[in-house]
PDB file of C-alpha atoms in Angstrom:
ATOM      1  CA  UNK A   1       0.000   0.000   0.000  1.00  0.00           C
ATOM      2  CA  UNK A   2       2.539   2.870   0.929  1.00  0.00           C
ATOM      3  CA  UNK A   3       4.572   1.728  -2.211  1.00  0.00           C
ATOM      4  CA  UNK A   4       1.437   2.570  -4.257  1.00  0.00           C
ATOM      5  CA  UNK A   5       1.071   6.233  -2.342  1.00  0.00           C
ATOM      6  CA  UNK A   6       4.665   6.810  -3.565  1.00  0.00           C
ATOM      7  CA  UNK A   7       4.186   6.014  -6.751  1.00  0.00           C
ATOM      8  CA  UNK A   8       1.277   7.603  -6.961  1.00  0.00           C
ATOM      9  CA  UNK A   9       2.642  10.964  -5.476  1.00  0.00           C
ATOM     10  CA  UNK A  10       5.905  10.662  -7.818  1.00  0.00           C
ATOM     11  CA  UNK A  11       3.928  10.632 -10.789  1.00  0.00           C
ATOM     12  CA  UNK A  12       1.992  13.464  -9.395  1.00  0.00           C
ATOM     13  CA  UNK A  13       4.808  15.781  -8.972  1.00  0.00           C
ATOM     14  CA  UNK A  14       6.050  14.647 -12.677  1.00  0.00           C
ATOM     15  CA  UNK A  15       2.586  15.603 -14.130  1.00  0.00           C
ATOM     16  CA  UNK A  16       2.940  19.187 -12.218  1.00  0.00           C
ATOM     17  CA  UNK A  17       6.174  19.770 -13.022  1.00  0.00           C
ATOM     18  CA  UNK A  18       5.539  18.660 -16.659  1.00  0.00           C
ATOM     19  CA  UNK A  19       2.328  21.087 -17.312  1.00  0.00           C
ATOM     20  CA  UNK A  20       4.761  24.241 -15.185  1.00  0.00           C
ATOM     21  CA  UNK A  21       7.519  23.861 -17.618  1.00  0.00           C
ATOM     22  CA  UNK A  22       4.713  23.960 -20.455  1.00  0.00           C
ATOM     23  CA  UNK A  23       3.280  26.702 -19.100  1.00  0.00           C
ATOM     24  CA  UNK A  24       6.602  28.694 -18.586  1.00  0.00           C
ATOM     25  CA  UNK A  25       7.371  27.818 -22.251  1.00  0.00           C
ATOM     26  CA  UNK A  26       4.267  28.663 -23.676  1.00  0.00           C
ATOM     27  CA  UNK A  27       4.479  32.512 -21.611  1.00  0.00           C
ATOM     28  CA  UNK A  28       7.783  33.326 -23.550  1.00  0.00           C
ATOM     29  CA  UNK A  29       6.555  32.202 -26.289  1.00  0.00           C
ATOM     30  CA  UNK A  30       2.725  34.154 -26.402  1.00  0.00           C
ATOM     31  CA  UNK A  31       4.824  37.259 -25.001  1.00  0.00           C
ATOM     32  CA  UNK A  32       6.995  37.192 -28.646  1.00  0.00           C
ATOM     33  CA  UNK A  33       9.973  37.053 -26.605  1.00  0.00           C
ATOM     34  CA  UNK A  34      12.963  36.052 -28.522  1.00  0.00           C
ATOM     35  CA  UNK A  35      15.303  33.646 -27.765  1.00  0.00           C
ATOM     36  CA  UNK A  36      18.457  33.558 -29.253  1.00  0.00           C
ATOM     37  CA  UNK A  37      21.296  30.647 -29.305  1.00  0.00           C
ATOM     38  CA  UNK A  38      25.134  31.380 -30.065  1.00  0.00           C
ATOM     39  CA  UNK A  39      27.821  28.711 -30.371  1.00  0.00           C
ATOM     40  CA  UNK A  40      31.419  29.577 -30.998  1.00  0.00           C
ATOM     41  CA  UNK A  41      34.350  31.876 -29.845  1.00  0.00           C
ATOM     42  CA  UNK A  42      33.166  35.473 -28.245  1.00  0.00           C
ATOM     43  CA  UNK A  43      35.872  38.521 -28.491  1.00  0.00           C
ATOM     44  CA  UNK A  44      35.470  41.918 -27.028  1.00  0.00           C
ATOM     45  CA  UNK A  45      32.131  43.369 -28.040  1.00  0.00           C
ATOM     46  CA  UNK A  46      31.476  45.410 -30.898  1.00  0.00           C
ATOM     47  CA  UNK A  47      29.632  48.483 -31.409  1.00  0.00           C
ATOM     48  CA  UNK A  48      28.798  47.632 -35.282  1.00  0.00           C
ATOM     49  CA  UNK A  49      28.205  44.701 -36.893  1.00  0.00           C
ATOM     50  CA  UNK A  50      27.746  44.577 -40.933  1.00  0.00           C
ATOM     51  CA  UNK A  51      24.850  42.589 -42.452  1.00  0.00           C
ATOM     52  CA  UNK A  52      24.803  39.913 -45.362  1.00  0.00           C
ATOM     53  CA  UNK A  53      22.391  37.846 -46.652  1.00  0.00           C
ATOM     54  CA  UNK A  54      25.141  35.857 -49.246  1.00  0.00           C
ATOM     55  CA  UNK A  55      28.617  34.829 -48.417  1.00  0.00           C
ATOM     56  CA  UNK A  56      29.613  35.599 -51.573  1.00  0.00           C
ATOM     57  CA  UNK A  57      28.553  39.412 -50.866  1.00  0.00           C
ATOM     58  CA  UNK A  58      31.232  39.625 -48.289  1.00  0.00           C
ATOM     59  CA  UNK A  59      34.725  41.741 -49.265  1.00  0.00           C
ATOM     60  CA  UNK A  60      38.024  40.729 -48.077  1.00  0.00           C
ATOM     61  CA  UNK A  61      38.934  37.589 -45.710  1.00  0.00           C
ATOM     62  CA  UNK A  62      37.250  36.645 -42.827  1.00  0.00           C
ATOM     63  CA  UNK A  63      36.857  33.594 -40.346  1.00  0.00           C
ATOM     64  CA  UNK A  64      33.663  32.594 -38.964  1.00  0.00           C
ATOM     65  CA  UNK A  65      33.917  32.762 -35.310  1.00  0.00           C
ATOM     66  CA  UNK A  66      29.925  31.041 -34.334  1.00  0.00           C
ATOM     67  CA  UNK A  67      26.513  29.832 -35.516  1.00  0.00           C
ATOM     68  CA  UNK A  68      23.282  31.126 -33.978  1.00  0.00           C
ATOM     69  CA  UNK A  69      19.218  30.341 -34.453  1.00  0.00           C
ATOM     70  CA  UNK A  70      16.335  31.293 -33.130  1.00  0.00           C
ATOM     71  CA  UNK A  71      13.704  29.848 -30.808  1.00  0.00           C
ATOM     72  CA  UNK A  72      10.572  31.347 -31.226  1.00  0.00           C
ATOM     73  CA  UNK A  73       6.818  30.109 -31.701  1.00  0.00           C
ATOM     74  CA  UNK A  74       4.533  32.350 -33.220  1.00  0.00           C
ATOM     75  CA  UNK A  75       3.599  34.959 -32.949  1.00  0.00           C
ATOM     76  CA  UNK A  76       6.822  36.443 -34.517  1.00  0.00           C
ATOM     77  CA  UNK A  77       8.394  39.182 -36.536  1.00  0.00           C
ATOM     78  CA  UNK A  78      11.261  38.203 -38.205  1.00  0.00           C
ATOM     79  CA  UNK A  79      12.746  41.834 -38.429  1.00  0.00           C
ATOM     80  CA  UNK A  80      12.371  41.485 -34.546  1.00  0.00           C
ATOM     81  CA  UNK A  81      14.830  38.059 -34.933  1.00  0.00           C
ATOM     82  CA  UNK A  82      16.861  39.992 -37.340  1.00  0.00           C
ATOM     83  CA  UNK A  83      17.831  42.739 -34.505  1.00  0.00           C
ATOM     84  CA  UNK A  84      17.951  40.434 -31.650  1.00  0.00           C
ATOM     85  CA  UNK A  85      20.926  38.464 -33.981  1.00  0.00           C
ATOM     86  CA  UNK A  86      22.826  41.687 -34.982  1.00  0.00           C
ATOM     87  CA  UNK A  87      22.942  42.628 -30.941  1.00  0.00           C
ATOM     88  CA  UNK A  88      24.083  38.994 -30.625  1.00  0.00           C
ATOM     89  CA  UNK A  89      27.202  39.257 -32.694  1.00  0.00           C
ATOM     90  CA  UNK A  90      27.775  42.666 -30.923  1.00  0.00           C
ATOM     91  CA  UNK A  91      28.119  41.079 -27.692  1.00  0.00           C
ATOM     92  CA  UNK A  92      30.224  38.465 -28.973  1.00  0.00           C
ATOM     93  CA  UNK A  93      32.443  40.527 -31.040  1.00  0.00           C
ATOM     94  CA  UNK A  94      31.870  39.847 -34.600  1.00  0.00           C
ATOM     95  CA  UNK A  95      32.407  42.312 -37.435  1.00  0.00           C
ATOM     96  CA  UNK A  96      29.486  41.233 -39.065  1.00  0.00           C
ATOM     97  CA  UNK A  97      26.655  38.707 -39.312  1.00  0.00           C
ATOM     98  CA  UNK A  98      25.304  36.361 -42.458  1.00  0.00           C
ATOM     99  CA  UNK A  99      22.202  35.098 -42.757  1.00  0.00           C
ATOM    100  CA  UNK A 100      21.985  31.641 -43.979  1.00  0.00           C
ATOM    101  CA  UNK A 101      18.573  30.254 -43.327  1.00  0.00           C
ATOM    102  CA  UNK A 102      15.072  31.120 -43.299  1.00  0.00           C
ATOM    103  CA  UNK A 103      12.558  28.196 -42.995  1.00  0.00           C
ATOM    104  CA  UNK A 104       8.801  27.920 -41.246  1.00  0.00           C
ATOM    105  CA  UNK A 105       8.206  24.510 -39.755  1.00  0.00           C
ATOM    106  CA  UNK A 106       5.094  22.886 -38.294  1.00  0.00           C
ATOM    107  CA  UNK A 107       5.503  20.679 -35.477  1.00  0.00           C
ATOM    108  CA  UNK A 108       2.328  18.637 -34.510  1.00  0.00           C
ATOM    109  CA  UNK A 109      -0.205  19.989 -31.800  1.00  0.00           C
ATOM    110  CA  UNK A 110       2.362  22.929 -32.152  1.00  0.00           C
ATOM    111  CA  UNK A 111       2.579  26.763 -33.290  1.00  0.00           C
ATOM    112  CA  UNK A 112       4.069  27.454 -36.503  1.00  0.00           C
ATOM    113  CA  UNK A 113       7.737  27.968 -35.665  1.00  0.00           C
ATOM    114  CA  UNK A 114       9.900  30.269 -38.274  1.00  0.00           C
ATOM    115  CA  UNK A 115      13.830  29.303 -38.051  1.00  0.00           C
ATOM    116  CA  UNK A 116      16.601  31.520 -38.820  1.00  0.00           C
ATOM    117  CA  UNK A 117      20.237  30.930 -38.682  1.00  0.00           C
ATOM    118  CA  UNK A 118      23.462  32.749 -39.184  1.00  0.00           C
ATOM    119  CA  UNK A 119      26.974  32.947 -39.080  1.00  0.00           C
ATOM    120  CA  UNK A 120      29.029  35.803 -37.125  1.00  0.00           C
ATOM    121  CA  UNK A 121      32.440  36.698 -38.792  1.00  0.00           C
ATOM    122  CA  UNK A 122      35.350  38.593 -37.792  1.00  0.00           C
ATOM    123  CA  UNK A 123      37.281  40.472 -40.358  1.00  0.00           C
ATOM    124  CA  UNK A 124      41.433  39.193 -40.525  1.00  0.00           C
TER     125      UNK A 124
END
C-alpha cells in the first residue's frame, strides 16, 4: 500500500512539473519574446556589426567565429529576430553577421515555428 502512495505521489509531482515547464514555455513564447542561441568563440564586443544575406557578398577575408538560431513560436516578426541576432554578434564581437537560413516549420499539436540561422564573422 505505501509503495502505491509513492508512486502515486511521484507521478503526481512529474505531471505538475511537466504542465509548469509547459506553461513557462508557452508565456515566452505568447509574449513574442525572442530567444536567441550562439555557439562559438566570443571577443570583445562590438559596437557595429555589418549585415549579409550571401557569403559571396562579403569583401576581403574573414573567419567565422559562431553559428546562432532562433527559438521562437509564433507569434513572430522576423525583423524582430533579425535585430535580436545583430545585438548577438555585438556582444560576442563579430564584425558582421550572415544570414543563412530562413525556414517555417510545423511541429504537430504545435505553433508554426519560423527558423533563422546565421553565421558571425570577424574580419582578418
Amino acid at each position: 500500500m505505501k509503495m502505491t502512495a509513492v508512486l502515486f505521489s511521484r507521478g503526481i509531482f512529474f505531471l505538475i512539473a511537466i504542465l509548469l515547464s509547459s506553461c513557462v514555455a508557452l508565456q515566452g513564447a505568447l509574449s513574442g519574446e525572442v530567444s536567441i542561441h550562439y555557439i562559438g568563440e566570443s571577443y570583445e564586443a562590438t559596437t557595429t556589426v555589418e549585415t549579409f544575406y550571401a557569403v559571396q557578398d562579403v569583401v576581403g577575408h574573414y573567419k567565422v567565429i559562431g553559428h546562432m538560431t532562433n527559438d521562437l513560436i509564433l507569434p513572430y516578426e522576423v525583423d524582430d529576430i533579425k535585430e535580436k541576432m545583430q545585438e548577438k554578434a555585438k556582444q560576442v564581437g563579430a564584425d558582421a553577421i550572415i544570414f543563412t537560413d530562413l525556414a517555417s516549420a510545423h511541429v504537430k499539436d504545435e505553433l508554426d515555428k519560423v527558423i533563422v540561422k546565421a553565421i558571425a564573422i570577424k574580419y582578418l
